[in-house]
């Protein structure tokens, strides 16, 4: 069981939605500082002001950062470490589901997958115990659309989110022993945030199907998602996969994936 007491946390996409509420919950659990990296400066600065009033000066600092710009992302992570001595937790949370144009398809892959990969690689470098860090946890945010093909019309979003889980389990398995950094995949279920209004498909004719799928499951609050994120931080082993949905406690699904992997490995090796 891990605890958040005195931890330095960095979260991407923390100005709004689930990330903003995760920031609040992590501070309530005793985190020393949360650095929010986001493109939305107005909401980020307003959240910084309200949470510093609630928890004390310099508990939260917003830094404008487009995670698709590697120099900005790496620079912001280095700044967070230099200003706080350590980074203990990184949550690669920024994400968009809109894939209605070729430009947005590219942007989505850059935000949802590439920024998660590069954030994780830089995060490990800055946190690893064998290079002066004190270890920690990287939580990569996926979706139930990445757990199973429940929303095929969002084919870019689904494949990005599946890739996030595959990347997190592969890197989490092999690096943690040397680095002391856990890498965890976390899928949220449908959660009441502004993102739900931007689920636009490439084949626009499928937009209504996506709406019907989203409306067919119970929608949890951002508070539910944040509470589950705290549970995952406290309990997850490196390379594990978790789901937080339907306002339920966080649930580990790693054994289900491992069972399927074993079946495939049997076919590949027999
Ligand atoms: N809400 C849901 O139903 C749901 C379900 C499953 C997974 N998720 C995932 O949870 C995460 C958070 O989603 P949310 O619902 O809070 O969405 P949201 O739209 O409320 O918040 C996303 C945040 O990411 C920021 N962002 C967008 N592009 C960025 C960029 N290039 N650089 C930095 N920041 C950027 C936005 O400004 C915003 O603050 C996402 O990865 C999303 O895919 C959400």
mmCIF file of C-alpha atoms and ligand atoms in Angstrom:
data_model
loop_
_atom_site.group_PDB
_atom_site.id
_atom_site.type_symbol
_atom_site.label_atom_id
_atom_site.label_comp_id
_atom_site.label_asym_id
_atom_site.label_seq_id
_atom_site.Cartn_x
_atom_site.Cartn_y
_atom_site.Cartn_z
ATOM 1 C CA UNK A 1 0.000 0.000 0.000
ATOM 2 C CA UNK A 2 1.454 3.354 -1.099
ATOM 3 C CA UNK A 3 0.514 6.748 0.316
ATOM 4 C CA UNK A 4 0.391 10.251 -1.122
ATOM 5 C CA UNK A 5 1.762 11.994 1.924
ATOM 6 C CA UNK A 6 4.397 14.590 0.955
ATOM 7 C CA UNK A 7 4.418 13.476 -2.693
ATOM 8 C CA UNK A 8 5.193 15.785 -5.614
ATOM 9 C CA UNK A 9 2.693 15.114 -8.380
ATOM 10 C CA UNK A 10 2.557 16.189 -12.025
ATOM 11 C CA UNK A 11 -0.664 15.811 -13.997
ATOM 12 C CA UNK A 12 -1.226 16.616 -17.663
ATOM 13 C CA UNK A 13 -4.655 17.838 -18.733
ATOM 14 C CA UNK A 14 -5.402 18.813 -15.146
ATOM 15 C CA UNK A 15 -7.138 22.153 -15.806
ATOM 16 C CA UNK A 16 -10.579 20.604 -16.301
ATOM 17 C CA UNK A 17 -12.641 17.461 -15.963
ATOM 18 C CA UNK A 18 -11.283 14.412 -14.161
ATOM 19 C CA UNK A 19 -7.732 15.794 -13.868
ATOM 20 C CA UNK A 20 -8.927 18.848 -11.933
ATOM 21 C CA UNK A 21 -10.782 16.680 -9.408
ATOM 22 C CA UNK A 22 -7.847 14.223 -9.156
ATOM 23 C CA UNK A 23 -5.665 17.209 -8.232
ATOM 24 C CA UNK A 24 -8.069 18.108 -5.408
ATOM 25 C CA UNK A 25 -8.241 14.487 -4.134
ATOM 26 C CA UNK A 26 -4.458 14.001 -4.227
ATOM 27 C CA UNK A 27 -4.002 17.192 -2.168
ATOM 28 C CA UNK A 28 -6.666 16.032 0.284
ATOM 29 C CA UNK A 29 -4.607 12.815 0.649
ATOM 30 C CA UNK A 30 -1.550 14.848 1.716
ATOM 31 C CA UNK A 31 0.338 15.481 -1.539
ATOM 32 C CA UNK A 32 2.962 18.194 -1.065
ATOM 33 C CA UNK A 33 2.524 19.822 -4.483
ATOM 34 C CA UNK A 34 0.633 19.236 -7.714
ATOM 35 C CA UNK A 35 1.933 20.672 -10.984
ATOM 36 C CA UNK A 36 -0.782 20.985 -13.637
ATOM 37 C CA UNK A 37 0.361 20.949 -17.269
ATOM 38 C CA UNK A 38 -2.384 21.979 -19.675
ATOM 39 C CA UNK A 39 -3.112 24.154 -22.709
ATOM 40 C CA UNK A 40 -6.135 25.732 -20.983
ATOM 41 C CA UNK A 41 -4.514 28.592 -19.092
ATOM 42 C CA UNK A 42 -7.731 30.293 -17.926
ATOM 43 C CA UNK A 43 -9.162 27.206 -16.194
ATOM 44 C CA UNK A 44 -5.701 26.118 -14.964
ATOM 45 C CA UNK A 45 -4.988 29.460 -13.254
ATOM 46 C CA UNK A 46 -8.468 29.592 -11.750
ATOM 47 C CA UNK A 47 -8.070 26.039 -10.362
ATOM 48 C CA UNK A 48 -4.608 26.971 -9.028
ATOM 49 C CA UNK A 49 -6.126 29.957 -7.174
ATOM 50 C CA UNK A 50 -9.044 28.032 -5.667
ATOM 51 C CA UNK A 51 -6.980 25.003 -4.568
ATOM 52 C CA UNK A 52 -4.198 27.174 -3.086
ATOM 53 C CA UNK A 53 -6.864 28.967 -1.090
ATOM 54 C CA UNK A 54 -8.230 25.586 0.078
ATOM 55 C CA UNK A 55 -4.922 23.792 0.822
ATOM 56 C CA UNK A 56 -2.293 26.559 1.248
ATOM 57 C CA UNK A 57 0.241 28.533 -0.788
ATOM 58 C CA UNK A 58 2.115 26.773 -3.600
ATOM 59 C CA UNK A 59 0.217 23.495 -3.222
ATOM 60 C CA UNK A 60 -0.746 23.812 -6.904
ATOM 61 C CA UNK A 61 1.082 25.454 -9.767
ATOM 62 C CA UNK A 62 -0.299 25.650 -13.274
ATOM 63 C CA UNK A 63 2.165 25.664 -16.177
ATOM 64 C CA UNK A 64 0.956 26.195 -19.723
ATOM 65 C CA UNK A 65 2.124 23.197 -21.724
ATOM 66 C CA UNK A 66 1.040 21.544 -24.935
ATOM 67 C CA UNK A 67 1.941 17.890 -24.360
ATOM 68 C CA UNK A 68 2.346 17.335 -28.105
ATOM 69 C CA UNK A 69 5.353 19.688 -28.108
ATOM 70 C CA UNK A 70 8.213 17.582 -26.771
ATOM 71 C CA UNK A 71 10.327 20.582 -25.762
ATOM 72 C CA UNK A 72 7.427 22.049 -23.763
ATOM 73 C CA UNK A 73 6.576 18.709 -22.142
ATOM 74 C CA UNK A 74 10.137 17.789 -21.196
ATOM 75 C CA UNK A 75 10.892 21.387 -20.104
ATOM 76 C CA UNK A 76 7.814 21.453 -17.844
ATOM 77 C CA UNK A 77 8.735 18.096 -16.258
ATOM 78 C CA UNK A 78 12.318 19.234 -15.619
ATOM 79 C CA UNK A 79 11.033 22.524 -14.123
ATOM 80 C CA UNK A 80 8.661 20.605 -11.828
ATOM 81 C CA UNK A 81 11.569 18.482 -10.580
ATOM 82 C CA UNK A 82 14.012 21.389 -10.187
ATOM 83 C CA UNK A 83 11.479 23.491 -8.255
ATOM 84 C CA UNK A 84 10.393 20.647 -5.953
ATOM 85 C CA UNK A 85 13.547 18.496 -5.765
ATOM 86 C CA UNK A 86 11.620 15.371 -6.775
ATOM 87 C CA UNK A 87 8.748 14.129 -8.891
ATOM 88 C CA UNK A 88 7.024 11.178 -7.223
ATOM 89 C CA UNK A 89 3.904 10.774 -9.350
ATOM 90 C CA UNK A 90 3.171 11.552 -12.993
ATOM 91 C CA UNK A 91 -0.333 11.160 -14.418
ATOM 92 C CA UNK A 92 -0.459 11.247 -18.220
ATOM 93 C CA UNK A 93 -4.098 12.289 -18.313
ATOM 94 C CA UNK A 94 -4.491 14.777 -21.203
ATOM 95 C CA UNK A 95 -6.730 13.282 -23.859
ATOM 96 C CA UNK A 96 -9.201 14.120 -26.617
ATOM 97 C CA UNK A 97 -11.737 11.879 -28.371
ATOM 98 C CA UNK A 98 -12.569 14.062 -31.415
ATOM 99 C CA UNK A 99 -11.452 12.309 -34.616
ATOM 100 C CA UNK A 100 -13.724 14.063 -37.104
ATOM 101 C CA UNK A 101 -10.971 15.396 -39.402
ATOM 102 C CA UNK A 102 -7.566 14.138 -40.553
ATOM 103 C CA UNK A 103 -5.966 16.958 -38.547
ATOM 104 C CA UNK A 104 -7.771 15.874 -35.376
ATOM 105 C CA UNK A 105 -6.871 12.228 -36.005
ATOM 106 C CA UNK A 106 -3.180 13.218 -36.003
ATOM 107 C CA UNK A 107 -3.635 15.500 -32.975
ATOM 108 C CA UNK A 108 -5.422 12.727 -31.103
ATOM 109 C CA UNK A 109 -2.625 10.227 -31.707
ATOM 110 C CA UNK A 110 -0.104 12.881 -30.618
ATOM 111 C CA UNK A 111 -1.977 13.712 -27.381
ATOM 112 C CA UNK A 112 -3.435 10.340 -26.404
ATOM 113 C CA UNK A 113 -0.552 8.059 -27.335
ATOM 114 C CA UNK A 114 2.697 9.843 -28.258
ATOM 115 C CA UNK A 115 2.614 12.297 -25.341
ATOM 116 C CA UNK A 116 1.880 9.412 -22.964
ATOM 117 C CA UNK A 117 4.876 7.458 -24.290
ATOM 118 C CA UNK A 118 7.280 10.413 -24.203
ATOM 119 C CA UNK A 119 5.961 11.629 -20.851
ATOM 120 C CA UNK A 120 6.516 8.165 -19.407
ATOM 121 C CA UNK A 121 10.067 7.898 -20.793
ATOM 122 C CA UNK A 122 11.044 11.341 -19.469
ATOM 123 C CA UNK A 123 9.197 10.717 -16.197
ATOM 124 C CA UNK A 124 11.150 7.501 -15.593
ATOM 125 C CA UNK A 125 14.413 9.325 -16.336
ATOM 126 C CA UNK A 126 13.591 12.032 -13.764
ATOM 127 C CA UNK A 127 12.205 9.705 -11.088
ATOM 128 C CA UNK A 128 14.433 6.627 -11.244
ATOM 129 C CA UNK A 129 16.198 5.624 -8.045
ATOM 130 C CA UNK A 130 19.389 4.591 -9.868
ATOM 131 C CA UNK A 131 19.796 8.179 -11.227
ATOM 132 C CA UNK A 132 19.159 10.235 -8.090
ATOM 133 C CA UNK A 133 15.357 10.121 -7.996
ATOM 134 C CA UNK A 134 13.302 8.490 -5.275
ATOM 135 C CA UNK A 135 11.174 6.272 -7.535
ATOM 136 C CA UNK A 136 7.432 6.659 -7.771
ATOM 137 C CA UNK A 137 4.448 5.980 -9.974
ATOM 138 C CA UNK A 138 3.348 6.857 -13.494
ATOM 139 C CA UNK A 139 -0.364 6.416 -14.149
ATOM 140 C CA UNK A 140 -1.297 6.391 -17.829
ATOM 141 C CA UNK A 141 -4.941 7.196 -18.479
ATOM 142 C CA UNK A 142 -6.856 4.955 -20.837
ATOM 143 C CA UNK A 143 -10.553 4.253 -21.308
ATOM 144 C CA UNK A 144 -12.989 1.376 -21.278
ATOM 145 C CA UNK A 145 -12.805 1.877 -25.072
ATOM 146 C CA UNK A 146 -9.208 0.642 -24.770
ATOM 147 C CA UNK A 147 -10.162 -2.377 -22.652
ATOM 148 C CA UNK A 148 -12.633 -3.834 -25.143
ATOM 149 C CA UNK A 149 -14.038 -2.819 -28.525
ATOM 150 C CA UNK A 150 -17.199 -1.370 -27.021
ATOM 151 C CA UNK A 151 -17.129 1.779 -29.134
ATOM 152 C CA UNK A 152 -15.827 0.755 -32.582
ATOM 153 C CA UNK A 153 -16.929 3.965 -34.380
ATOM 154 C CA UNK A 154 -14.293 5.869 -32.354
ATOM 155 C CA UNK A 155 -11.614 3.716 -33.965
ATOM 156 C CA UNK A 156 -8.704 6.119 -33.446
ATOM 157 C CA UNK A 157 -9.601 6.803 -29.796
ATOM 158 C CA UNK A 158 -10.122 3.083 -29.068
ATOM 159 C CA UNK A 159 -6.822 2.065 -30.649
ATOM 160 C CA UNK A 160 -4.895 4.888 -28.928
ATOM 161 C CA UNK A 161 -6.296 3.912 -25.559
ATOM 162 C CA UNK A 162 -5.533 0.210 -26.161
ATOM 163 C CA UNK A 163 -1.973 1.169 -27.135
ATOM 164 C CA UNK A 164 -1.641 3.114 -23.860
ATOM 165 C CA UNK A 165 -2.449 -0.072 -21.915
ATOM 166 C CA UNK A 166 -0.091 -2.274 -23.964
ATOM 167 C CA UNK A 167 2.737 0.271 -23.604
ATOM 168 C CA UNK A 168 2.159 0.636 -19.851
ATOM 169 C CA UNK A 169 2.197 -3.106 -19.148
ATOM 170 C CA UNK A 170 5.264 -3.763 -21.316
ATOM 171 C CA UNK A 171 7.374 -0.926 -19.914
ATOM 172 C CA UNK A 172 5.981 -1.413 -16.408
ATOM 173 C CA UNK A 173 7.042 -5.049 -16.337
ATOM 174 C CA UNK A 174 10.621 -4.579 -17.425
ATOM 175 C CA UNK A 175 11.738 -1.293 -15.918
ATOM 176 C CA UNK A 176 10.330 -1.138 -12.411
ATOM 177 C CA UNK A 177 12.939 -3.389 -10.777
ATOM 178 C CA UNK A 178 15.813 -1.158 -11.977
ATOM 179 C CA UNK A 179 14.129 2.217 -11.594
ATOM 180 C CA UNK A 180 11.720 1.986 -8.661
ATOM 181 C CA UNK A 181 9.057 3.579 -10.879
ATOM 182 C CA UNK A 182 5.699 1.799 -11.199
ATOM 183 C CA UNK A 183 3.941 2.230 -14.541
ATOM 184 C CA UNK A 184 0.207 1.584 -14.366
ATOM 185 C CA UNK A 185 -2.630 1.622 -16.922
ATOM 186 C CA UNK A 186 -5.956 3.069 -15.733
ATOM 187 C CA UNK A 187 -9.157 2.952 -17.800
ATOM 188 C CA UNK A 188 -12.026 5.220 -16.858
ATOM 189 C CA UNK A 189 -15.623 4.405 -17.695
ATOM 190 C CA UNK A 190 -18.001 7.030 -19.026
ATOM 191 C CA UNK A 191 -17.533 10.080 -16.791
ATOM 192 C CA UNK A 192 -19.472 13.321 -16.716
ATOM 193 C CA UNK A 193 -16.975 15.865 -18.121
ATOM 194 C CA UNK A 194 -16.882 18.256 -21.105
ATOM 195 C CA UNK A 195 -15.218 15.494 -23.175
ATOM 196 C CA UNK A 196 -18.584 13.775 -23.677
ATOM 197 C CA UNK A 197 -19.688 16.610 -25.950
ATOM 198 C CA UNK A 198 -16.698 16.151 -28.296
ATOM 199 C CA UNK A 199 -16.947 12.481 -29.246
ATOM 200 C CA UNK A 200 -17.065 13.130 -32.988
ATOM 201 C CA UNK A 201 -16.339 10.235 -35.351
ATOM 202 C CA UNK A 202 -14.384 10.243 -38.613
ATOM 203 C CA UNK A 203 -17.443 8.799 -40.375
ATOM 204 C CA UNK A 204 -19.795 11.482 -39.032
ATOM 205 C CA UNK A 205 -22.736 9.184 -39.775
ATOM 206 C CA UNK A 206 -21.667 7.172 -36.676
ATOM 207 C CA UNK A 207 -21.935 10.108 -34.224
ATOM 208 C CA UNK A 208 -25.428 9.054 -33.151
ATOM 209 C CA UNK A 209 -24.233 5.480 -32.516
ATOM 210 C CA UNK A 210 -21.527 6.814 -30.196
ATOM 211 C CA UNK A 211 -24.112 8.917 -28.348
ATOM 212 C CA UNK A 212 -26.339 5.839 -27.980
ATOM 213 C CA UNK A 213 -23.411 3.737 -26.647
ATOM 214 C CA UNK A 214 -22.395 6.449 -24.166
ATOM 215 C CA UNK A 215 -25.999 6.864 -22.998
ATOM 216 C CA UNK A 216 -26.457 3.104 -22.569
ATOM 217 C CA UNK A 217 -24.124 2.868 -19.544
ATOM 218 C CA UNK A 218 -24.317 4.517 -16.118
ATOM 219 C CA UNK A 219 -22.302 7.743 -16.148
ATOM 220 C CA UNK A 220 -20.054 8.273 -13.133
ATOM 221 C CA UNK A 221 -18.992 11.654 -11.778
ATOM 222 C CA UNK A 222 -15.480 13.095 -11.989
ATOM 223 C CA UNK A 223 -15.450 12.684 -8.179
ATOM 224 C CA UNK A 224 -15.976 8.908 -8.631
ATOM 225 C CA UNK A 225 -13.145 8.766 -11.175
ATOM 226 C CA UNK A 226 -10.804 10.742 -8.887
ATOM 227 C CA UNK A 227 -11.592 8.583 -5.844
ATOM 228 C CA UNK A 228 -10.777 5.503 -7.940
ATOM 229 C CA UNK A 229 -7.528 7.086 -9.106
ATOM 230 C CA UNK A 230 -6.422 7.492 -5.483
ATOM 231 C CA UNK A 231 -7.267 3.808 -4.869
ATOM 232 C CA UNK A 232 -5.230 2.781 -7.923
ATOM 233 C CA UNK A 233 -2.244 4.883 -6.805
ATOM 234 C CA UNK A 234 -2.369 3.273 -3.369
ATOM 235 C CA UNK A 235 -2.735 -0.340 -4.502
ATOM 236 C CA UNK A 236 -1.453 -0.901 -8.029
ATOM 237 C CA UNK A 237 1.653 -2.923 -8.837
ATOM 238 C CA UNK A 238 3.747 -1.924 -11.826
ATOM 239 C CA UNK A 239 2.396 -3.230 -15.161
ATOM 240 C CA UNK A 240 -1.091 -3.675 -13.751
ATOM 241 C CA UNK A 241 -4.281 -2.539 -15.489
ATOM 242 C CA UNK A 242 -7.263 -1.094 -13.636
ATOM 243 C CA UNK A 243 -10.756 0.115 -14.428
ATOM 244 C CA UNK A 244 -12.747 2.796 -12.592
ATOM 245 C CA UNK A 245 -16.307 2.889 -13.910
ATOM 246 C CA UNK A 246 -19.986 2.981 -12.917
ATOM 247 C CA UNK A 247 -19.054 4.720 -9.608
ATOM 248 C CA UNK A 248 -17.580 1.425 -8.350
ATOM 249 C CA UNK A 249 -14.352 0.945 -6.397
ATOM 250 C CA UNK A 250 -11.248 0.572 -8.603
ATOM 251 C CA UNK A 251 -11.063 -2.922 -10.034
ATOM 252 C CA UNK A 252 -7.917 -4.687 -11.265
ATOM 253 C CA UNK A 253 -8.265 -6.475 -14.617
ATOM 254 C CA UNK A 254 -4.640 -7.574 -15.166
ATOM 255 C CA UNK A 255 -5.364 -11.316 -14.651
ATOM 256 C CA UNK A 256 -7.962 -11.256 -17.458
ATOM 257 C CA UNK A 257 -5.411 -9.795 -19.875
ATOM 258 C CA UNK A 258 -2.736 -12.252 -18.697
ATOM 259 C CA UNK A 259 -5.083 -15.185 -19.300
ATOM 260 C CA UNK A 260 -5.800 -14.016 -22.860
ATOM 261 C CA UNK A 261 -2.064 -13.430 -23.441
ATOM 262 C CA UNK A 262 -1.298 -16.997 -22.326
ATOM 263 C CA UNK A 263 -3.852 -18.373 -24.828
ATOM 264 C CA UNK A 264 -2.239 -16.415 -27.657
ATOM 265 C CA UNK A 265 1.292 -17.383 -26.561
ATOM 266 C CA UNK A 266 0.155 -21.049 -26.648
ATOM 267 C CA UNK A 267 -0.894 -20.647 -30.290
ATOM 268 C CA UNK A 268 2.316 -18.823 -31.155
ATOM 269 C CA UNK A 269 4.641 -21.341 -29.526
ATOM 270 C CA UNK A 270 2.955 -24.729 -30.040
HETATM 271 N N1 LIG B 1 -14.798 11.536 -19.425
HETATM 272 C C1 LIG B 1 -14.863 10.286 -19.853
HETATM 273 O O1 LIG B 1 -15.965 9.728 -20.064
HETATM 274 C C2 LIG B 1 -13.601 9.484 -20.030
HETATM 275 C C3 LIG B 1 -13.729 8.094 -20.183
HETATM 276 C C4 LIG B 1 -12.588 7.338 -20.362
HETATM 277 C C5 LIG B 1 -11.347 7.953 -20.381
HETATM 278 N N2 LIG B 1 -11.256 9.310 -20.252
HETATM 279 C C6 LIG B 1 -9.917 9.898 -20.314
HETATM 280 O O2 LIG B 1 -9.675 10.664 -19.164
HETATM 281 C C7 LIG B 1 -8.776 11.728 -19.458
HETATM 282 C C8 LIG B 1 -9.345 13.041 -18.938
HETATM 283 O O3 LIG B 1 -10.549 13.288 -19.662
HETATM 284 P P1 LIG B 1 -11.687 14.303 -19.168
HETATM 285 O O4 LIG B 1 -12.961 13.589 -19.332
HETATM 286 O O5 LIG B 1 -11.323 14.885 -17.865
HETATM 287 O O6 LIG B 1 -11.595 15.386 -20.350
HETATM 288 P P2 LIG B 1 -11.621 16.976 -20.314
HETATM 289 O O7 LIG B 1 -11.843 17.385 -21.732
HETATM 290 O O8 LIG B 1 -12.557 17.467 -19.278
HETATM 291 O O9 LIG B 1 -10.141 17.347 -19.865
HETATM 292 C C9 LIG B 1 -9.037 17.111 -20.715
HETATM 293 C C10 LIG B 1 -7.976 18.147 -20.432
HETATM 294 O O10 LIG B 1 -6.874 17.917 -21.337
HETATM 295 C C11 LIG B 1 -6.403 19.191 -21.761
HETATM 296 N N3 LIG B 1 -5.673 19.067 -23.024
HETATM 297 C C12 LIG B 1 -6.184 18.827 -24.258
HETATM 298 N N4 LIG B 1 -5.199 18.840 -25.169
HETATM 299 C C13 LIG B 1 -4.045 19.097 -24.515
HETATM 300 C C14 LIG B 1 -2.691 19.246 -24.910
HETATM 301 N N5 LIG B 1 -2.316 19.149 -26.204
HETATM 302 N N6 LIG B 1 -1.758 19.488 -23.951
HETATM 303 C C15 LIG B 1 -2.115 19.609 -22.647
HETATM 304 N N7 LIG B 1 -3.384 19.483 -22.218
HETATM 305 C C16 LIG B 1 -4.336 19.240 -23.133
HETATM 306 C C17 LIG B 1 -7.664 20.041 -21.905
HETATM 307 O O11 LIG B 1 -7.388 21.419 -21.927
HETATM 308 C C18 LIG B 1 -8.449 19.596 -20.676
HETATM 309 O O12 LIG B 1 -8.124 20.391 -19.559
HETATM 310 C C19 LIG B 1 -8.557 11.683 -20.974
HETATM 311 O O13 LIG B 1 -7.360 11.006 -21.269
HETATM 312 C C20 LIG B 1 -9.741 10.888 -21.471
HETATM 313 O O14 LIG B 1 -9.489 10.228 -22.688
HETATM 314 C C21 LIG B 1 -12.355 10.087 -20.051
#
